[in-house]
Short mmCIF file of C-alpha atoms in Angstrom, two decimals:
data_model
loop_
_atom_site.label_atom_id
_atom_site.label_comp_id
_atom_site.label_asym_id
_atom_site.label_seq_id
_atom_site.Cartn_x
_atom_site.Cartn_y
_atom_site.Cartn_z
CA MET A 895 -5.95 -13.74 -19.71
CA ASP A 896 -4.37 -13.59 -16.34
CA ARG A 897 -3.15 -10.28 -15.07
CA GLY A 898 -3.06 -10.83 -11.38
CA TYR A 899 -6.00 -8.69 -10.31
CA ASP A 900 -8.24 -9.94 -7.54
CA CYS A 901 -10.88 -8.69 -5.18
CA GLY A 902 -8.97 -9.23 -1.96
CA ALA A 903 -5.79 -7.37 -1.93
CA ALA A 904 -4.15 -3.95 -2.18
CA GLY A 905 -2.93 -3.23 -5.61
CA MET A 906 -3.29 -1.03 -8.70
CA ALA A 907 -6.25 -1.15 -11.14
CA GLY A 908 -6.27 1.37 -14.01
CA GLY A 909 -3.82 3.62 -12.10
CA VAL A 910 -6.10 3.66 -9.09
CA GLN A 911 -5.08 2.24 -5.69
CA VAL A 912 -7.15 -0.73 -4.50
CA THR A 913 -7.39 -1.57 -0.83
CA ASP A 914 -9.84 -2.74 1.84
CA VAL A 915 -11.80 0.25 3.06
CA ALA A 916 -14.08 -0.24 6.00
CA SER A 917 -17.82 0.19 5.28
CA GLY A 918 -20.93 -1.43 6.46
CA ASP A 919 -24.65 -1.57 6.67
CA GLY A 920 -25.12 -3.63 9.79
CA ASN A 921 -26.23 -6.67 7.82
CA GLY A 922 -23.03 -8.56 7.40
CA ASP A 923 -22.22 -7.10 3.95
CA GLU A 924 -19.48 -4.68 4.72
CA ASP A 925 -16.38 -6.30 3.34
CA GLY A 926 -16.15 -5.13 -0.26
CA GLN A 927 -12.98 -3.73 -1.71
CA TYR A 928 -13.09 -0.13 -2.87
CA LEU A 929 -11.17 1.89 -5.42
CA SER A 930 -10.69 5.42 -4.26
CA ALA A 931 -9.82 8.13 -6.75
CA THR A 932 -9.48 11.83 -5.93
CA ALA A 933 -8.53 14.39 -8.53
CA PRO A 934 -8.01 18.19 -7.94
CA GLY A 935 -11.34 20.05 -7.92
CA GLN A 936 -13.42 16.75 -7.88
CA ALA A 937 -15.42 14.91 -5.24
CA SER A 938 -13.85 11.76 -3.80
CA GLU A 939 -14.99 8.61 -5.46
CA ALA A 940 -15.51 5.15 -4.04
CA VAL A 941 -15.99 2.25 -6.48
CA ARG A 942 -16.95 -1.05 -4.95
CA LEU A 943 -15.55 -4.34 -6.31
CA ARG A 944 -17.93 -7.18 -5.96
CA PRO A 945 -17.61 -10.79 -7.25
CA GLU A 946 -19.80 -11.30 -10.24
CA ALA A 947 -21.04 -14.63 -8.93
CA PRO A 948 -20.46 -16.84 -5.85
CA GLY A 949 -17.01 -18.37 -6.14
CA ASP A 950 -16.05 -16.12 -9.06
CA SER A 951 -12.99 -13.98 -8.34
CA SER A 952 -13.70 -11.64 -11.20
CA CYS A 953 -14.92 -8.25 -10.03
CA ALA A 954 -17.64 -5.89 -11.06
CA LEU A 955 -17.35 -2.14 -10.47
CA VAL A 956 -20.21 -0.43 -8.66
CA SER A 957 -19.70 3.25 -8.47
CA ALA A 958 -20.85 5.29 -5.49
CA VAL A 959 -19.89 9.02 -6.06
CA GLU A 960 -21.17 11.66 -3.83
CA ALA A 961 -20.30 15.36 -4.44
CA ALA A 962 -20.44 17.56 -1.41
CA PRO A 963 -23.19 20.28 -1.77
CA PRO A 964 -21.88 23.84 -1.82
CA ALA A 965 -21.54 25.55 1.54
CA GLN A 966 -23.71 28.52 2.38
CA GLY A 967 -22.33 31.58 0.68
CA GLU A 968 -20.08 29.61 -1.57
CA ALA A 969 -20.23 30.33 -5.28
CA PRO A 970 -22.02 27.70 -7.33
CA GLY A 971 -19.68 25.40 -9.28
CA LYS A 972 -16.78 25.90 -6.90
CA ALA A 973 -15.24 22.64 -6.02
CA ARG A 974 -14.75 21.87 -2.35
CA PRO A 975 -11.78 19.86 -1.10
CA ALA A 976 -12.47 16.12 -1.22
CA LYS A 977 -12.41 14.32 2.05
CA ALA A 978 -9.53 12.14 2.74
CA VAL A 979 -10.12 8.36 2.48
CA VAL A 980 -8.60 6.19 5.30
CA TYR A 981 -7.39 2.82 4.06
CA HIS A 982 -7.15 -0.25 6.21
CA SER A 983 -5.70 -3.63 5.36
CA GLN A 984 -8.48 -5.17 7.53
CA ASN A 985 -12.06 -4.13 8.07
CA TYR A 986 -11.76 -2.14 11.33
CA LYS A 987 -15.48 -2.11 11.88
CA GLN A 988 -15.35 -5.81 12.27
CA GLN A 989 -12.57 -5.49 14.79
CA LEU A 990 -14.54 -2.83 16.71
CA LEU A 991 -17.56 -5.15 16.73
CA LEU A 992 -15.46 -7.91 18.25
CA ILE A 993 -14.15 -5.67 20.92
CA ASP A 994 -17.65 -4.36 21.80
CA VAL A 995 -19.23 -7.89 21.94
CA GLN A 996 -16.42 -9.27 24.08
CA ALA A 997 -16.88 -6.37 26.52
CA LEU A 998 -20.69 -7.06 26.49
CA ILE A 999 -20.20 -10.72 27.23
CA ASP A 1000 -17.70 -9.96 30.09
CA GLY A 1001 -20.06 -7.49 31.56
CA ALA A 1002 -22.96 -9.88 31.58
CA SER A 1003 -20.87 -12.59 33.00
CA SER A 1004 -19.66 -10.51 36.00
CA ALA A 1005 -22.87 -8.56 36.60
CA PRO A 1006 -23.82 -8.14 40.30
CA ASP A 1007 -27.05 -9.47 41.79
CA PRO A 1008 -29.79 -9.48 40.86
CA LEU A 1009 -28.91 -9.13 37.33
CA PRO A 1010 -27.42 -12.59 36.64
CA ALA A 1011 -30.69 -14.32 37.67
CA LEU A 1012 -32.74 -11.95 35.60
CA LEU A 1013 -30.43 -12.51 32.54
CA GLU A 1014 -30.85 -16.28 32.95
CA SER A 1015 -34.68 -15.82 32.79
CA TYR A 1016 -34.20 -14.24 29.46
CA GLY A 1017 -32.01 -17.06 28.26
CA ILE A 1018 -28.67 -15.19 28.79
CA ASP A 1019 -27.16 -18.10 30.84
CA ASP A 1020 -23.68 -19.42 31.12
CA ALA A 1021 -24.09 -21.74 28.07
CA TYR A 1022 -25.30 -18.90 25.93
CA LEU A 1023 -22.45 -16.67 26.92
CA ALA A 1024 -20.02 -19.50 26.31
CA ALA A 1025 -21.48 -19.81 22.74
CA CYS A 1026 -21.05 -16.09 22.11
CA ARG A 1027 -17.33 -16.30 23.40
CA ALA A 1028 -16.73 -19.18 20.93
CA ALA A 1029 -18.13 -17.03 18.12
CA CYS A 1030 -15.88 -14.21 19.15
CA ALA A 1031 -12.84 -16.48 19.27
CA ALA A 1032 -13.70 -17.82 15.76
CA LEU A 1033 -13.92 -14.28 14.31
CA ASP A 1034 -10.67 -13.26 16.01
CA GLY A 1035 -8.95 -16.30 14.49
CA ALA A 1036 -10.57 -15.68 11.09
CA ILE A 1037 -9.23 -12.03 11.08
CA ALA A 1038 -5.80 -13.34 11.81
CA ASP A 1039 -6.07 -16.03 9.09
CA ARG A 1040 -7.19 -13.48 6.58
CA ARG A 1041 -4.33 -11.17 7.46
CA GLN A 1042 -1.82 -13.91 6.86
CA ALA A 1043 -3.54 -14.96 3.63
CA MET A 1044 -3.26 -11.31 2.38
CA ALA A 1045 0.43 -11.32 3.24
CA ASP A 1046 0.95 -14.63 1.41
CA LYS A 1047 -0.91 -13.28 -1.57
CA VAL A 1048 1.33 -10.10 -1.76
CA ALA A 1049 4.43 -12.18 -1.43
CA ALA A 1050 3.19 -14.46 -4.24
CA VAL A 1051 2.68 -11.44 -6.47
CA ALA A 1052 6.21 -10.21 -5.84
CA ARG A 1053 7.60 -13.71 -6.58
CA GLN A 1054 5.67 -13.68 -9.94
CA ALA A 1055 7.06 -10.24 -10.76
CA LEU A 1056 10.56 -11.39 -10.12
CA ALA A 1057 10.11 -14.63 -12.22
CA ASP A 1058 8.57 -12.57 -15.03
CA ALA A 1059 11.43 -10.07 -15.05
CA THR A 1060 13.98 -12.96 -15.07
CA ALA A 1061 12.30 -14.72 -17.76
CA ARG A 1062 11.91 -11.63 -20.00
CA ARG A 1063 15.61 -10.70 -19.48
CA ILE A 1064 16.83 -14.16 -20.59
CA TYR A 1065 14.36 -14.38 -23.48
CA ALA A 1066 15.35 -11.00 -24.67
CA GLY A 1067 18.95 -12.07 -24.97
CA LEU A 1068 17.97 -15.06 -26.97
CA ARG A 1069 15.95 -13.03 -29.41
CA LYS A 1070 18.76 -10.48 -29.94
CA VAL A 1071 21.39 -13.17 -30.73
CA ALA A 1072 18.85 -15.10 -32.83
CA ARG A 1073 18.09 -12.20 -35.01
CA THR A 1074 21.79 -11.80 -35.89
CA VAL A 1075 21.95 -15.51 -36.97
CA LEU A 1076 18.47 -16.14 -38.47
CA ARG A 1077 18.00 -13.23 -40.84
CA THR A 1078 15.45 -14.47 -43.36
CA SER A 1079 11.76 -13.79 -42.87
CA PRO A 1080 10.73 -17.50 -42.68
CA GLU A 1081 13.37 -18.19 -40.04
CA GLN A 1082 12.29 -15.26 -37.98
CA ILE A 1083 8.61 -16.18 -38.26
CA ALA A 1084 9.47 -19.85 -37.17
CA LEU A 1085 11.01 -18.58 -33.97
CA GLY A 1086 8.56 -15.70 -33.37
CA LEU A 1087 11.17 -12.97 -34.05
CA ASP A 1088 8.87 -11.14 -36.45
CA GLU A 1089 6.78 -9.75 -33.47
CA GLU A 1090 7.65 -8.07 -30.26
CA ALA A 1091 7.26 -9.89 -26.98
CA SER A 1092 3.85 -9.35 -25.48
CA GLY A 1093 3.40 -7.20 -22.39
CA ASP A 1094 0.76 -9.68 -21.09
CA THR A 1095 2.29 -12.33 -18.95
CA ALA A 1096 0.20 -15.12 -20.29
CA LEU A 1097 0.88 -14.29 -23.91
CA PHE A 1098 4.48 -13.68 -23.29
CA LEU A 1099 4.84 -17.11 -21.64
CA ALA A 1100 3.10 -18.87 -24.51
CA GLY A 1101 5.13 -17.10 -27.24
CA ALA A 1102 8.41 -17.59 -25.36
CA ARG A 1103 7.88 -21.19 -24.88
CA HIS A 1104 7.19 -21.67 -28.64
CA THR A 1105 10.48 -19.80 -29.48
CA VAL A 1106 12.60 -21.88 -27.12
CA ALA A 1107 10.99 -25.16 -28.37
CA ALA A 1108 11.70 -24.12 -31.96
CA ALA A 1109 15.32 -22.98 -31.15
CA GLN A 1110 16.09 -26.38 -29.74
CA GLN A 1111 15.36 -28.07 -33.03
CA GLU A 1112 17.37 -28.17 -36.20
CA PRO A 1113 18.36 -26.36 -38.35
CA TYR A 1114 18.23 -23.57 -35.68
CA ALA A 1115 19.91 -25.36 -32.72
CA SER A 1116 23.36 -25.77 -34.33
CA ARG A 1117 23.34 -22.27 -35.77
CA LEU A 1118 22.43 -20.82 -32.41
CA ALA A 1119 24.98 -22.97 -30.62
CA ALA A 1120 27.71 -21.52 -32.84
CA ALA A 1121 26.52 -18.07 -31.67
CA THR A 1122 26.90 -18.97 -27.90
CA TRP A 1123 23.30 -20.17 -27.42
CA ASN A 1124 24.03 -23.85 -26.94
CA ALA A 1125 21.65 -26.53 -25.61
CA GLU A 1126 22.48 -25.72 -21.95
CA ARG A 1127 21.61 -22.02 -22.39
CA LEU A 1128 18.37 -22.90 -24.24
CA ALA A 1129 17.49 -25.29 -21.38
CA LEU A 1130 18.07 -22.51 -18.87
CA ALA A 1131 15.79 -20.23 -20.79
CA GLY A 1132 13.07 -22.97 -20.78
CA ALA A 1133 13.67 -23.43 -16.97
CA THR A 1134 13.00 -19.69 -16.37
CA LEU A 1135 9.75 -19.98 -18.30
CA ASP A 1136 8.79 -22.93 -16.26
CA ALA A 1137 9.54 -21.06 -13.08
CA LEU A 1138 7.31 -18.17 -14.33
CA ALA A 1139 4.52 -20.62 -14.96
CA ALA A 1140 4.96 -22.06 -11.43
CA ALA A 1141 4.90 -18.55 -9.96
CA ILE A 1142 1.68 -17.73 -11.83
CA LEU A 1143 0.01 -20.79 -10.44
CA ALA A 1144 1.24 -20.13 -6.91
CA ARG A 1145 -0.05 -16.54 -7.10
CA GLN A 1146 -3.50 -17.68 -8.35
CA GLU A 1147 -3.61 -20.18 -5.44
CA ALA A 1148 -2.68 -17.57 -2.92
CA GLU A 1149 -5.39 -15.24 -4.28
CA GLN A 1150 -7.96 -18.05 -3.91
CA VAL A 1151 -6.84 -18.63 -0.38
CA ALA A 1152 -7.15 -14.86 0.38
CA ILE A 1153 -10.69 -14.88 -1.15
CA GLU A 1154 -11.82 -17.84 0.93
CA ALA A 1155 -10.29 -16.28 4.04
CA THR A 1156 -12.16 -13.14 3.54
CA ARG A 1157 -15.48 -15.01 3.10
CA ALA A 1158 -14.70 -17.00 6.33
CA ARG A 1159 -14.02 -13.85 8.13
CA ASN A 1160 -17.28 -12.30 6.90
CA ALA A 1161 -19.24 -15.38 7.91
CA ALA A 1162 -17.72 -15.30 11.38
CA ALA A 1163 -18.62 -11.62 11.76
CA VAL A 1164 -22.20 -12.42 10.94
CA LYS A 1165 -22.45 -14.82 13.78
CA VAL A 1166 -20.90 -12.32 16.23
CA ARG A 1167 -23.14 -9.58 15.04
CA ARG A 1168 -26.08 -11.88 15.67
CA CYS A 1169 -24.90 -12.57 19.18
CA ALA A 1170 -24.57 -8.84 19.84
CA ARG A 1171 -28.09 -8.11 18.54
CA GLN A 1172 -29.57 -10.91 20.64
CA LEU A 1173 -27.80 -9.80 23.83
CA ARG A 1174 -28.69 -6.10 23.37
CA VAL A 1175 -32.42 -6.92 22.67
CA ALA A 1176 -32.70 -9.15 25.72
CA ILE A 1177 -30.90 -6.84 28.06
CA GLU A 1178 -32.84 -3.85 26.80
CA LEU A 1179 -36.15 -5.63 27.39
CA LEU A 1180 -34.93 -6.65 30.87
CA LEU A 1181 -34.00 -3.00 31.87
CA GLY A 1182 -37.26 -1.76 30.38
CA GLN A 1183 -39.29 -4.15 32.65
CA HIS A 1184 -37.09 -3.52 35.68
CA PRO A 1185 -36.74 0.22 35.89
CA GLU A 1186 -35.32 -0.18 39.45
CA LEU A 1187 -32.11 -1.51 37.92
CA SER A 1188 -29.37 0.97 36.88
CA ARG A 1189 -28.13 0.60 33.36
CA PRO A 1190 -24.88 -1.16 33.47
CA VAL A 1191 -21.90 0.84 32.21
CA TRP A 1192 -20.84 -1.96 29.93
CA PHE A 1193 -24.10 -1.98 28.11
#
């Protein structure tokens, strides 16, 4: 059943705020979402959300809880204040990587003699630097695309919430009037009035559609029309349910776009990180073999 949770956006899961917390191991896998929970007298907790399988937006929780050891002279068992967790809507380590590599490329491009010729002998020529610049531009664009996709996803969630509230309000009015007209047990069962409306969006939508469809049929339609719920009002109730279904689909599509944008951003970051590693290894070797050269300030 669809409850609107995903791996790529800030939200609430089990009363815990979900957001994108920067992390990383240097191997291109630093873009998980984390749940952060801090309670008085407890260590801070970071729980990572990972897709169960490639292309699967469902999430598995991987707990990584570290309690700070007691300070010297501190009584055993005494809880230390938990460290504050800084939340970011984007992975700031990827943005720092981009800034660092762009500075590295600019420095290599404008290096004074004899460094340019030596760099070319190590394969760091204009064509290679241009390829690195293209990788940086791709990452910069992917970060912007992911930011917009996240904004679109949040907007889609808000539109679904509004559509849900509207549909529930109109449906509640229909149920209240219908219960005053259709008082026998069979009649109430036929229109689903014997049970409360589900809090789950998908179950609510399915049950409300059955109720409206039954209310539009005889012998219920004429009796409800006499109690102010005529065909036009029933059609309006059905339209609000259709609008909710469309909002659910739009939200799911926006979530998928956000997931794909996150994957594209991560893939672009891997390429930039590879460029940075190759540049640094080559320049480090060059400086090691030419001790007469001063280490550049940009390196």
